[in-house]
Short mmCIF file of C-alpha atoms and ligand atoms in Angstrom, two decimals:
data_model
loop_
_atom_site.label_atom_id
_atom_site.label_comp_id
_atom_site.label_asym_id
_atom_site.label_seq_id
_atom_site.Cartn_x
_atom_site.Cartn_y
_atom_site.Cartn_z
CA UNK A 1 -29.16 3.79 1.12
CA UNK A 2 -26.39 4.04 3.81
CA UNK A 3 -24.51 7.06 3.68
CA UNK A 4 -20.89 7.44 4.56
CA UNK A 5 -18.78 9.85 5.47
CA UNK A 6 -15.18 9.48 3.92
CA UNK A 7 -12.02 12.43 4.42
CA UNK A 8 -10.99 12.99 1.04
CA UNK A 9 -6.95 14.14 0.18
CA UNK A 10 -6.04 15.03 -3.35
CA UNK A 11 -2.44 14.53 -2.89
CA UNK A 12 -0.04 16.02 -5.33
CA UNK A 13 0.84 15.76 -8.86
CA UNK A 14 -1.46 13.38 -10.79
CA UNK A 15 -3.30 13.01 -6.99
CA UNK A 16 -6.08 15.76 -7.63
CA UNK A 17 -6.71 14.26 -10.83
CA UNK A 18 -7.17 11.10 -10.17
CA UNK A 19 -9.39 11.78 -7.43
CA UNK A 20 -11.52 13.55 -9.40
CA UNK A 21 -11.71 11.04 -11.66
CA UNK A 22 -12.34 8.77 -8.37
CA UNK A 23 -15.30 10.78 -7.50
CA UNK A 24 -16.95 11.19 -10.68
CA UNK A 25 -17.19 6.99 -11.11
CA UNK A 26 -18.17 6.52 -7.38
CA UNK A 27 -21.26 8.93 -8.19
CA UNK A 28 -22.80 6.96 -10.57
CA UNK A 29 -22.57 3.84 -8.23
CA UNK A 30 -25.72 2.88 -5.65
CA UNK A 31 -23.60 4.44 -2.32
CA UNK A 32 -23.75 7.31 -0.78
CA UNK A 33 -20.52 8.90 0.02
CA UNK A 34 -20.05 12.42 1.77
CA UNK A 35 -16.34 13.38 0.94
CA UNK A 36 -14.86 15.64 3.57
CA UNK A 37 -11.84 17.65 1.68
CA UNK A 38 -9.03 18.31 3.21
CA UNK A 39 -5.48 19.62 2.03
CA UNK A 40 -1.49 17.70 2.82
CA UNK A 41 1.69 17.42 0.62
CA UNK A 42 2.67 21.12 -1.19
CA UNK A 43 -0.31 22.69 -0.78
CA UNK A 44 -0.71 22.07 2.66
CA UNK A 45 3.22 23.50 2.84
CA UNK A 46 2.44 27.21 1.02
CA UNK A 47 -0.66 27.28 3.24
CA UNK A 48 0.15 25.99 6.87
CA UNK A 49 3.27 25.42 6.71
CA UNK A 50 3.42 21.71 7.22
CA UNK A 51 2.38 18.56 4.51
CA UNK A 52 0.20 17.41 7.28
CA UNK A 53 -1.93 19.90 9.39
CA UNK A 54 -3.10 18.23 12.27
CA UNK A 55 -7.10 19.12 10.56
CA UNK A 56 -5.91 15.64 8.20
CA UNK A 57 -5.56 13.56 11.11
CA UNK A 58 -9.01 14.74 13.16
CA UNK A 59 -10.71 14.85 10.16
CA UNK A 60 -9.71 10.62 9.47
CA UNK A 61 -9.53 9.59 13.33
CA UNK A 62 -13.83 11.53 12.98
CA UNK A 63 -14.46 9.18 9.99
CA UNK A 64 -12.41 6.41 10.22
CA UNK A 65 -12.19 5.63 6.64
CA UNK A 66 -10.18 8.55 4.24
CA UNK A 67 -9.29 7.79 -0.15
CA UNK A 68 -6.06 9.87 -0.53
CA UNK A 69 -4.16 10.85 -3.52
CA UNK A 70 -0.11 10.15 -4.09
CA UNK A 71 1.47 12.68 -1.71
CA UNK A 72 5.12 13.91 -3.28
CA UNK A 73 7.80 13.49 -0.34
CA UNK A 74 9.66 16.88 -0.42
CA UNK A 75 13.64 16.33 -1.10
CA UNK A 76 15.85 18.28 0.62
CA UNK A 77 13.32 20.80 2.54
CA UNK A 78 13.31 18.79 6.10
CA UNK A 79 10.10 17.77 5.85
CA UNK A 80 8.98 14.46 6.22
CA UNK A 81 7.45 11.90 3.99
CA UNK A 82 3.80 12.48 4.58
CA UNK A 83 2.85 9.28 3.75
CA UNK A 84 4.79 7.45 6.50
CA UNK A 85 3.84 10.32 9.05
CA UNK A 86 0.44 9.81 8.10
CA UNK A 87 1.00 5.58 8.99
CA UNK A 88 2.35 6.15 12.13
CA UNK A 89 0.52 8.94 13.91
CA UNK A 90 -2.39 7.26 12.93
CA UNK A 91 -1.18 3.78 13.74
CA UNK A 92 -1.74 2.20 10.50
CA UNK A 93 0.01 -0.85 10.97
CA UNK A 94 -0.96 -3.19 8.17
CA UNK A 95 -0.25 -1.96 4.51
CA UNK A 96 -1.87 -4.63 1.89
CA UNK A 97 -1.83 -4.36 -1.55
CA UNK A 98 -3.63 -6.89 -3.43
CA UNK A 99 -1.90 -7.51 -6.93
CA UNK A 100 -4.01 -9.58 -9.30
CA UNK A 101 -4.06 -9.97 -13.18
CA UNK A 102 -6.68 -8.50 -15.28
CA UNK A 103 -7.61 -9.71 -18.20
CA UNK A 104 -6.62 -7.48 -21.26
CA UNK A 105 -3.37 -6.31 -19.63
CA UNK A 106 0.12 -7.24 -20.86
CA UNK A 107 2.23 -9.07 -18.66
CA UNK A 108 4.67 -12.10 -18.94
CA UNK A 109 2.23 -13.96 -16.54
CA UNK A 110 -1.21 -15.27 -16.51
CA UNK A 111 -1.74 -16.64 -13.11
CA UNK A 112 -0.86 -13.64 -10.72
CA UNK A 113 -2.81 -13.16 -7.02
CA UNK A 114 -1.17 -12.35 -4.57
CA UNK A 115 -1.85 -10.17 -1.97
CA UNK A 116 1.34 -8.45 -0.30
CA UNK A 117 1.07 -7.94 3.24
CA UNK A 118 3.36 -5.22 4.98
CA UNK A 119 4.12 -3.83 8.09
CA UNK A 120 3.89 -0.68 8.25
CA UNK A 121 5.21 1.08 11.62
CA UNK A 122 8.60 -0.82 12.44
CA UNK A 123 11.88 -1.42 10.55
CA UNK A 124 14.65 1.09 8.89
CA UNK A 125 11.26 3.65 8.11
CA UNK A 126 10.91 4.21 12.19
CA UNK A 127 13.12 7.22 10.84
CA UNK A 128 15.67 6.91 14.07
CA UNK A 129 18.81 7.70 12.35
CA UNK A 130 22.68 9.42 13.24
CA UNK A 131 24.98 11.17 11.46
CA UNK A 132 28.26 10.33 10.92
CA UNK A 133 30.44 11.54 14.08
CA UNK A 134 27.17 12.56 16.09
CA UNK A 135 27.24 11.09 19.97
CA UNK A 136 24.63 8.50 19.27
CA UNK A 137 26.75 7.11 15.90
CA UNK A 138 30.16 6.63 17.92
CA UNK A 139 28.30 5.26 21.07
CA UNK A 140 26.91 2.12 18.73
CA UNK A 141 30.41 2.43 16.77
CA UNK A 142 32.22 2.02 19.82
CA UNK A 143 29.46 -0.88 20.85
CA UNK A 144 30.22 -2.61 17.22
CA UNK A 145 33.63 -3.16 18.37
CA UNK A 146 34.95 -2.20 14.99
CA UNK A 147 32.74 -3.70 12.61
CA UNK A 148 30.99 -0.17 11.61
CA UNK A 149 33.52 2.49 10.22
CA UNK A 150 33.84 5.50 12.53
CA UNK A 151 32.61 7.74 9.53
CA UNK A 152 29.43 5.99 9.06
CA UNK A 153 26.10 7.07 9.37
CA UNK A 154 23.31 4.83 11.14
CA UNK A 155 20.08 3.77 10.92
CA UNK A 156 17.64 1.54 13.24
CA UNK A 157 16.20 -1.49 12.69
CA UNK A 158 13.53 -1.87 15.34
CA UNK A 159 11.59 -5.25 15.02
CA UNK A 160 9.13 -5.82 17.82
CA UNK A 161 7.31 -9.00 19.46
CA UNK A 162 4.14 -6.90 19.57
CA UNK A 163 4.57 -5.18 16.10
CA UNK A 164 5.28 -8.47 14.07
CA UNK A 165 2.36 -10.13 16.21
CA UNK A 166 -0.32 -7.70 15.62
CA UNK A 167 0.73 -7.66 11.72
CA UNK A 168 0.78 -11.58 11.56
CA UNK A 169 -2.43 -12.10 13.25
CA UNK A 170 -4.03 -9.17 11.02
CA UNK A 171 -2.50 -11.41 7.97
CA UNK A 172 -4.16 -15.01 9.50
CA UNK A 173 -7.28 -12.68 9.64
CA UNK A 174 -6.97 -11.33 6.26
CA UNK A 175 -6.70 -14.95 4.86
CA UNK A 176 -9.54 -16.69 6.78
CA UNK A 177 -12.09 -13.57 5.64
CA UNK A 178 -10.79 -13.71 2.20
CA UNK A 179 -10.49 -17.23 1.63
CA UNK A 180 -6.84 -17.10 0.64
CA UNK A 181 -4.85 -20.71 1.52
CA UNK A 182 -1.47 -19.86 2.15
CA UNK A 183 0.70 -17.11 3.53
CA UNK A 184 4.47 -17.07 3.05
CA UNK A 185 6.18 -14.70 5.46
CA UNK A 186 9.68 -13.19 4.18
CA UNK A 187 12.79 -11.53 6.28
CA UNK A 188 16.86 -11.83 5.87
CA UNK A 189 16.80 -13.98 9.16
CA UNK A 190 19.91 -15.79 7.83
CA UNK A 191 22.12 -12.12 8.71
CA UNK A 192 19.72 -10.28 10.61
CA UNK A 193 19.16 -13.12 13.37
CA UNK A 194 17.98 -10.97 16.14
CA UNK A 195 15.60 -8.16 14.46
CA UNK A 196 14.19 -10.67 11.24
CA UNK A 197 14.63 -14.12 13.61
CA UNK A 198 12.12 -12.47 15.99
CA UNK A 199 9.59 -11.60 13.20
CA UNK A 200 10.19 -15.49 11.74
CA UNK A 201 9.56 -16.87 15.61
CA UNK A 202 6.58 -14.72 16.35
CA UNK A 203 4.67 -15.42 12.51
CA UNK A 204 5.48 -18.68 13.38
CA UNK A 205 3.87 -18.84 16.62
CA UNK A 206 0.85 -16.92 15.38
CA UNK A 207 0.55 -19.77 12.50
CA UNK A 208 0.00 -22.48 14.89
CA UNK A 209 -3.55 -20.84 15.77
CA UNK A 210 -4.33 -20.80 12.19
CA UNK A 211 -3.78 -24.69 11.42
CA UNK A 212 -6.61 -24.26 8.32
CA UNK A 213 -4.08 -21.84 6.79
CA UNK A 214 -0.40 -22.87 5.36
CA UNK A 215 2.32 -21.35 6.52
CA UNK A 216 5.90 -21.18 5.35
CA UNK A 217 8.81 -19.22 4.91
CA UNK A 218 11.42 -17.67 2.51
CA UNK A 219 14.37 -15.10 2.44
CA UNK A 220 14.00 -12.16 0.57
CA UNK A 221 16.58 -12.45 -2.11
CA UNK A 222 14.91 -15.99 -2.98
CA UNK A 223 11.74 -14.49 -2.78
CA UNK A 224 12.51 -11.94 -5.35
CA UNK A 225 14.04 -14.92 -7.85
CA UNK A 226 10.87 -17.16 -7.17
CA UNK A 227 8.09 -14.51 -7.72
CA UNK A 228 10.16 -13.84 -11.18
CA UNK A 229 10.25 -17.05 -12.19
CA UNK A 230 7.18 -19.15 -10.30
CA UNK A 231 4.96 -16.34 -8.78
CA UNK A 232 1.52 -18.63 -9.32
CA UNK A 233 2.97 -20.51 -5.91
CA UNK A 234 2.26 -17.82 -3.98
CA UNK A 235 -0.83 -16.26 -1.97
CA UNK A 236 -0.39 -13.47 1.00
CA UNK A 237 3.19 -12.62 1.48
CA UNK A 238 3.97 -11.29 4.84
CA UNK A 239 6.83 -9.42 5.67
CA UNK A 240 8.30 -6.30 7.55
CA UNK A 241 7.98 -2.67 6.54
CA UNK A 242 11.36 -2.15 4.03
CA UNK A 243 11.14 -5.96 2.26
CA UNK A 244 7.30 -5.15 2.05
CA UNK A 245 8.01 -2.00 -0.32
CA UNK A 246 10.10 -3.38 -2.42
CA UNK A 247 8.51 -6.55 -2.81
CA UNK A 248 5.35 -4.22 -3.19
CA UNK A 249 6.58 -3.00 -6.43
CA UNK A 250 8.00 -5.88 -7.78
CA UNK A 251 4.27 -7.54 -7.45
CA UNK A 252 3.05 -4.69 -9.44
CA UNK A 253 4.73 -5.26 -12.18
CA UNK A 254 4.47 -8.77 -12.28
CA UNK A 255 0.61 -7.89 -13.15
CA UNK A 256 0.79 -5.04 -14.85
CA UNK A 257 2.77 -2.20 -13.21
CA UNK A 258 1.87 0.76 -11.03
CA UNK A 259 -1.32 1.96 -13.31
CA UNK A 260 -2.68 -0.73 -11.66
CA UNK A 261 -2.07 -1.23 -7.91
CA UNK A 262 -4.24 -0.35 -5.26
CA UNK A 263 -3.55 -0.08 -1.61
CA UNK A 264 -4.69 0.26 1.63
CA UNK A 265 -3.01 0.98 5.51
CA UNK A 266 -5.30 -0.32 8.51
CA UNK A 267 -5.10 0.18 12.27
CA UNK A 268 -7.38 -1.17 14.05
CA UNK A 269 -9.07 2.25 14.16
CA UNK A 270 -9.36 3.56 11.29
CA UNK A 271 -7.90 2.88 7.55
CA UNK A 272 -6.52 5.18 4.10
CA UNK A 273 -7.02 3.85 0.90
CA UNK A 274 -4.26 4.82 -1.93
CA UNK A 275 -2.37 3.38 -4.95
CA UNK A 276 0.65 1.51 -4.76
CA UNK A 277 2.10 4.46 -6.91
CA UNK A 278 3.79 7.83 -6.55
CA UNK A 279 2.62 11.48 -7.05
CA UNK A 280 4.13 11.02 -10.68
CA UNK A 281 4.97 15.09 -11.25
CA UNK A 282 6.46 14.79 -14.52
CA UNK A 283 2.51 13.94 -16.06
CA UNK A 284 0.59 15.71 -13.50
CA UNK A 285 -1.94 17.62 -15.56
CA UNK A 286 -1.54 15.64 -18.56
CA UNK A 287 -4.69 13.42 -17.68
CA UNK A 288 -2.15 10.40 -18.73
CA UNK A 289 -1.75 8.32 -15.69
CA UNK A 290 -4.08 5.30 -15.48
CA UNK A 291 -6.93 5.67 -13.03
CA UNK A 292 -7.69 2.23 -12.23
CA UNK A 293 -5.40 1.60 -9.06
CA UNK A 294 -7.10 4.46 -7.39
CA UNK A 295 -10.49 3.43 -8.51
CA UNK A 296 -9.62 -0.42 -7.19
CA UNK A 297 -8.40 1.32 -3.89
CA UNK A 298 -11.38 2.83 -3.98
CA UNK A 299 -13.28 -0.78 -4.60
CA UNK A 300 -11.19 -2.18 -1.78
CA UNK A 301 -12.71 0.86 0.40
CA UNK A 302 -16.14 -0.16 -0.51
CA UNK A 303 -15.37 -3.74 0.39
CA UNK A 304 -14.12 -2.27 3.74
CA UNK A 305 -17.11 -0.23 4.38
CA UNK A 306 -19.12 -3.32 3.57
CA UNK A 307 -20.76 -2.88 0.41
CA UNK A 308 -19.47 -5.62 -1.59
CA UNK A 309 -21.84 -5.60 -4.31
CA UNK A 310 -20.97 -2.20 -4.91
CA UNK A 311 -17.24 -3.35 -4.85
CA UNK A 312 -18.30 -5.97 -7.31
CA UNK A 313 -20.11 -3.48 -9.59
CA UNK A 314 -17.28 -1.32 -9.70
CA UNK A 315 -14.72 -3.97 -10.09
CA UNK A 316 -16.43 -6.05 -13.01
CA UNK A 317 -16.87 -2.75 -14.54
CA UNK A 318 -13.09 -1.76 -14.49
CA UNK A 319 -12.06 -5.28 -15.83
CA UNK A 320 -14.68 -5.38 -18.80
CA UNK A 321 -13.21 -1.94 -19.78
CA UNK A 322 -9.65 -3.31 -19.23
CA UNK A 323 -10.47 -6.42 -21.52
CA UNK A 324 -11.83 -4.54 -24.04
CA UNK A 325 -8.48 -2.65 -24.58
CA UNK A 326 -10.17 0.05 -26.47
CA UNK A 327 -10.32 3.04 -24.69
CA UNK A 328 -7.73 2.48 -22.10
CA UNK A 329 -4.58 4.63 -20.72
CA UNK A 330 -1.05 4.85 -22.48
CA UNK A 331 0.50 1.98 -19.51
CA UNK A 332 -2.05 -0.51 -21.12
CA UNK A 333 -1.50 -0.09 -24.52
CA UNK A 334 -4.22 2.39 -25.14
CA UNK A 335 -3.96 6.16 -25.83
CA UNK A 336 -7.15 7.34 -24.11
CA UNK A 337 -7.28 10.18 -21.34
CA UNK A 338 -7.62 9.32 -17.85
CA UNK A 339 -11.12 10.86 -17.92
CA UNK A 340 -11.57 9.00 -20.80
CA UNK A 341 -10.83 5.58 -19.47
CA UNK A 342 -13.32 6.43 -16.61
CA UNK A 343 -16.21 7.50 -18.63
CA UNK A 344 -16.09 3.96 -20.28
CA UNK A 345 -16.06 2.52 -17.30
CA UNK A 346 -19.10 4.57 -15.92
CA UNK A 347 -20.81 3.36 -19.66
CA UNK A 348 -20.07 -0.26 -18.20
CA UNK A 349 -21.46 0.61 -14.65
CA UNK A 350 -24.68 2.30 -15.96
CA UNK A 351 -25.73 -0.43 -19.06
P1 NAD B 401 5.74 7.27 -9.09
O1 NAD B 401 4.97 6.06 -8.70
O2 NAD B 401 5.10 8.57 -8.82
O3 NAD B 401 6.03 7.22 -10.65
C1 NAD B 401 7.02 6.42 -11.26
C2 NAD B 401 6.57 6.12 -12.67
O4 NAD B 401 5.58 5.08 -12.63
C3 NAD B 401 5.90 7.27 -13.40
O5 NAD B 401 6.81 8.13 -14.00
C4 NAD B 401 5.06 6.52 -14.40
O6 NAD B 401 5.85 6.11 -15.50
C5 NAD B 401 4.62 5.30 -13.64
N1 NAD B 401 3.30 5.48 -13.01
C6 NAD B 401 3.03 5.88 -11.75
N2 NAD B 401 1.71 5.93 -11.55
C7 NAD B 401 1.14 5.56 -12.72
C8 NAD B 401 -0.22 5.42 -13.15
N3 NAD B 401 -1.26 5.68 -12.35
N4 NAD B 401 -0.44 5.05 -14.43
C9 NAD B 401 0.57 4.77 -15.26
N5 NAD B 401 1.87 4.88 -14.92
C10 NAD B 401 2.15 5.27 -13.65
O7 NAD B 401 7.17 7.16 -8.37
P2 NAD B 401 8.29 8.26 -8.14
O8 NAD B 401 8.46 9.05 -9.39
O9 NAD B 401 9.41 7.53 -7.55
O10 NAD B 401 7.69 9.20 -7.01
C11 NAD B 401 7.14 10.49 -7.23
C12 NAD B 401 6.77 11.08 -5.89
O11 NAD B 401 5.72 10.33 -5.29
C13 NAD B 401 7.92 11.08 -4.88
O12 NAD B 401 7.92 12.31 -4.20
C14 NAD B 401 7.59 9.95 -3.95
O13 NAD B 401 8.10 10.15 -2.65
C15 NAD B 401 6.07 10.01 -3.95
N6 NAD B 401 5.42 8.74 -3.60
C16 NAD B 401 4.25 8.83 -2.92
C17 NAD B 401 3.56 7.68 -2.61
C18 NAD B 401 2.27 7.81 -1.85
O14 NAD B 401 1.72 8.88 -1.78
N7 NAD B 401 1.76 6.73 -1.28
C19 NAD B 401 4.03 6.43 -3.01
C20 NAD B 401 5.22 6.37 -3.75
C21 NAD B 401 5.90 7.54 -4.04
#
């Protein structure tokens, strides 16, 4: 059996949990994993000072693949969001999150798979921003010629030729290894002309290499309308970092909610594996929160690491526990424990 060495982070809140939880149903699966702890978010803060010791980053750039827990983004304190630190020092420049209906959960829909594709480096989270009356904020007011207020505060927009390319060929990529048929890319290029235009005009450049795969386009506010009303049309959306979020989180709850959204953030060196969701505080401890997108996050990592069977296993597993509806997490319907959700599923993995 191969073995593999993954960089394991808790995270905070429900995160240690969950990855326990994570952990425990990986065991009992034919793969070897070595799981190389390390500590960011609070506890990394009353320790060393910072949510991300630089011993996180060596430890993922060593073993190019890390699971991670929800990291809580401190309010107030100064510090930043871990979670978007941790996508840009590393480079992790393509955030997918596949979002697929499972049998057995409650949703208005029956016919749900898409897979959201997001940059993750660019856009308003490049975290360049002035306050109100600082030099920076009246240069660009004094640029606007009037059209910003003098008291406002600013934030950039960066959009870049080789950030939009590198995310739209990793998308063309995604959909030729995956089989997927279509991918829809999705700005505000209508008002933002310049900054969303240029990511239109480059994913449409990259689409004319990819002539096996469709390619089309929408704005965002339709977008949001048509994946209410019609979201069977769609396959890989593609967009920029802030629509990507949001449009994230809408997808999750079109099959399901968060309880079941799993995630992942690639560069082309290395790649994290999380849920779509938060930290969650208020149940931390509880054992309440649904386990399954971290344990699909954790399937997608197995698929990355190349053991699809395993991926399978683990996957088919899930869903027959899921269908079943019996012993299954408050979001689903159910009123089972975390733990206890997971030890069905290992019951489904070892029959
Ligand atoms: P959240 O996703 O933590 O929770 C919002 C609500 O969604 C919860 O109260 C719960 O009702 C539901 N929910 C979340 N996960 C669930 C699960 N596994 N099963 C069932 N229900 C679930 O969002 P929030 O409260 O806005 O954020 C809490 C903290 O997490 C914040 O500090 C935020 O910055 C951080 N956060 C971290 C990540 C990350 O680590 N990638 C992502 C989003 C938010």
């Amino acid at each position: 059996m191969k073995k593999y060495n993954v960089t394991l982070i808790s995270g905070d809140g429900t995160g240690p949990e969950l990855v326990e939880i994570v952990k425990k149903v990986l065991s009992y699966l034919p793969v070897e994993i070595k799981w190389e702890e390390v500590e960011a978010g609070e506890i990394a803060i009353k320790k060393y000072n910072t949510p991300l010791p630089e011993s996180v980053l060596e430890s993922i750039k060593k073993n190019k693949v890390a699971l991670k827990g929800p990291i809580t983004t401190p309010v107030a304190t100064g510090f930043r969001s871990v979670n978007v630190a941790l996508r840009q020092q590393l480079d992790l420049y393509a955030c997918v999150r596949p979002c697929k209906i499972y049998t057995g959960v409650k949703t208005k829909y029956d016919n749900v798979d898409i897979v959201v594709i997001r940059e993750n480096t660019e856009d308003l989270y490049c975290g360049v921003e002035f306050e109100p009356q600082s030099e920076q904020a009246k240069y660009i007011i004094a640029q606007s010629k009037n059209k910003i207020r003098p008291d406002a505060a600013i934030s950039i927009k960066p959009i870049s030729a080789f950030g939009t390319e590198r995310i739209a060929k990793f998308a063309f990529e995604y959909a030729k290894k995956y089989n997927r048929k279509k991918i829809t890319a999705v700005t505000k290029a209508n008002i933002m002309k310049l900054t969303d235009g240029l990511f239109f005009e480059i994913c449409r450049k990259v689409a004319q290499q990819y002539p096996e795969i469709e390619y089309e386009e929408r704005l965002v506010d339709n977008m949001c309308m048509q994946l209410v009303q019609k979201p069977e049309l769609y396959d890989i959306l593609l967009l920029p970092n802030l629509y990507g979020d949001i449009i994230s989180d809408l997808c999750a709850g079109l099959v399901g909610g968060l309880g079941v959204a799993p995630g992942a953030n690639f560069g082309d060196e290395c790649a994290v594996f999380e849920a779509v969701h938060g930290s969650a505080p208020k149940y931390a401890g509880m054992n309440k929160v649904n386990p399954t997108a971290l344990l699909l996050s954790a399937k997608f990592m197995l698929e990355y690491l190349g053991e699809t069977e395993v991926a399978t296993k683990l996957e088919s597993a899930i869903a027959e526990v899921i269908k079943e509806g019996k012993v299954v997490t408050y979001d689903l319907g159910g009123n089972a424990k975390n733990y206890e959700m997971a030890d069905e599923i290992i019951k489904k993995i070892i029959s």
